[in-house]
XYZ file of C-alpha atoms in Angstrom:
142
model
C 31.637 -0.989 2.570
C 30.342 -1.181 -0.947
C 27.403 0.758 -2.210
C 25.368 -2.443 -2.713
C 26.006 -3.567 0.992
C 25.083 0.073 2.247
C 21.777 -0.093 0.338
C 20.981 -3.574 1.617
C 21.605 -2.358 5.216
C 19.627 0.714 4.744
C 16.751 -1.389 3.150
C 16.773 -3.691 6.194
C 16.905 -0.719 8.651
C 13.922 0.907 6.861
C 11.879 -2.276 6.732
C 12.279 -2.564 10.492
C 11.104 1.048 10.876
C 8.060 0.619 8.753
C 7.129 -2.503 10.663
C 7.474 -0.593 13.904
C 5.357 2.194 12.556
C 2.206 0.024 12.070
C 2.442 -1.204 8.502
C 3.072 -4.620 9.636
C 3.326 -7.542 7.187
C 0.257 -9.772 7.148
C -1.596 -12.287 5.263
C -5.373 -12.029 5.171
C -7.437 -13.274 2.130
C -4.633 -13.801 -0.400
C -2.600 -10.641 -0.011
C 0.634 -10.001 1.776
C 2.056 -6.656 2.815
C 5.819 -5.985 3.019
C 7.352 -2.801 4.152
C 9.508 -1.019 1.460
C 10.437 2.436 2.891
C 9.575 4.861 5.701
C 11.200 8.366 6.372
C 10.156 11.732 7.636
C 9.693 14.301 4.925
C 12.404 16.808 5.809
C 10.867 19.929 4.093
C 7.278 19.166 5.521
C 7.629 18.968 9.206
C 5.291 16.417 10.962
C 4.819 14.287 7.721
C 6.346 11.154 6.785
C 6.453 9.015 3.485
C 5.856 5.223 3.772
C 5.903 2.720 0.989
C 4.650 -0.895 1.161
C 4.448 -3.600 -1.441
C 1.164 -5.534 -1.460
C 1.441 -8.984 -3.214
C -1.644 -10.940 -4.115
C -1.942 -14.614 -4.830
C -4.112 -15.630 -7.836
C -7.682 -14.575 -6.849
C -6.326 -12.968 -3.718
C -8.085 -10.006 -2.022
C -7.534 -7.468 0.716
C -10.543 -6.718 3.151
C -12.368 -3.457 2.725
C -10.439 -0.698 4.530
C -9.678 2.945 5.095
C -6.267 4.522 5.969
C -5.155 6.776 8.622
C -7.140 9.978 8.783
C -4.077 12.049 7.617
C -2.987 9.643 4.761
C -2.895 10.369 1.118
C -2.240 7.231 -0.667
C -0.950 6.621 -4.114
C -0.951 3.088 -5.579
C 1.103 1.955 -8.508
C 0.572 -1.615 -10.070
C 3.909 -3.316 -10.308
C 2.745 -6.615 -11.885
C -0.493 -8.253 -13.043
C -3.765 -6.596 -12.839
C -5.513 -5.298 -9.724
C -9.218 -4.739 -9.265
C -9.994 -1.619 -7.174
C -12.894 0.540 -5.886
C -12.503 3.530 -3.802
C -15.664 5.122 -2.148
C -18.482 5.212 -4.625
C -16.543 5.265 -7.740
C -16.675 2.437 -10.185
C -14.669 -0.650 -9.677
C -11.887 -0.690 -12.146
C -9.129 -3.002 -13.199
C -5.571 -1.430 -13.337
C -2.816 -3.070 -15.156
C 1.039 -3.074 -14.527
C 2.256 0.586 -14.944
C -1.151 2.103 -14.027
C -1.922 3.972 -10.835
C -4.536 5.432 -8.683
C -4.953 7.621 -5.412
C -6.982 7.764 -2.376
C -7.755 10.812 -0.477
C -7.433 10.968 3.295
C -10.455 9.103 4.775
C -11.292 7.381 1.569
C -13.014 3.867 1.875
C -11.281 1.347 -0.220
C -14.139 -1.102 -0.863
C -12.454 -3.459 -3.215
C -8.919 -4.438 -3.708
C -7.719 -7.614 -5.118
C -6.071 -9.610 -7.965
C -8.141 -9.504 -11.072
C -6.589 -12.823 -12.190
C -7.475 -16.281 -10.794
C -4.285 -17.733 -12.445
C -1.468 -15.211 -11.917
C -0.111 -13.347 -9.044
C -0.070 -9.500 -8.910
C 1.438 -6.785 -6.931
C 1.216 -2.988 -6.219
C 3.351 -0.306 -4.508
C 1.338 1.719 -2.086
C 2.934 4.986 -1.000
C 1.463 6.998 1.979
C 1.951 10.522 2.934
C 0.751 10.836 6.469
C 1.290 12.469 9.903
C 4.630 11.188 11.213
C 2.894 9.987 14.478
C 0.437 7.808 12.811
C 0.971 4.252 14.286
C -1.639 2.396 12.134
C -1.811 3.155 8.439
C -4.519 0.758 7.510
C -7.754 0.170 9.371
C -9.862 -2.885 8.215
C -13.726 -2.671 8.274
C -15.171 -4.136 11.568
C -17.272 -6.621 9.712
C -14.318 -8.364 8.051
């Protein structure tokens, strides 16, 4: 089996594992979340590393949310521009190549595409307890 084929098979297996872990793909107000990677961290017992790609339609948004109580989140803008506000910090626009983080328990009040004409995407990487089943909790009033 070629290296390319092995990587494709591994990617599909990881996508299935991430979907089973609670990082399900969804489509809400113009965003789509797709699993990218999930794996226990071997030298940090009880912790796992999970990555998802969030793709926004032009003008698309994600509802306000928090993440699992154990989750440290790092977000990296892959394409376009993303508007983000975490906790009581200022709303800011991040462009491709820029990143931010969210501490465990942080409230992600604003997340969406800063452009109404072009799509945007980001990579969200979670370090969380390995037994966490739901990584994103949407506000109840959404």
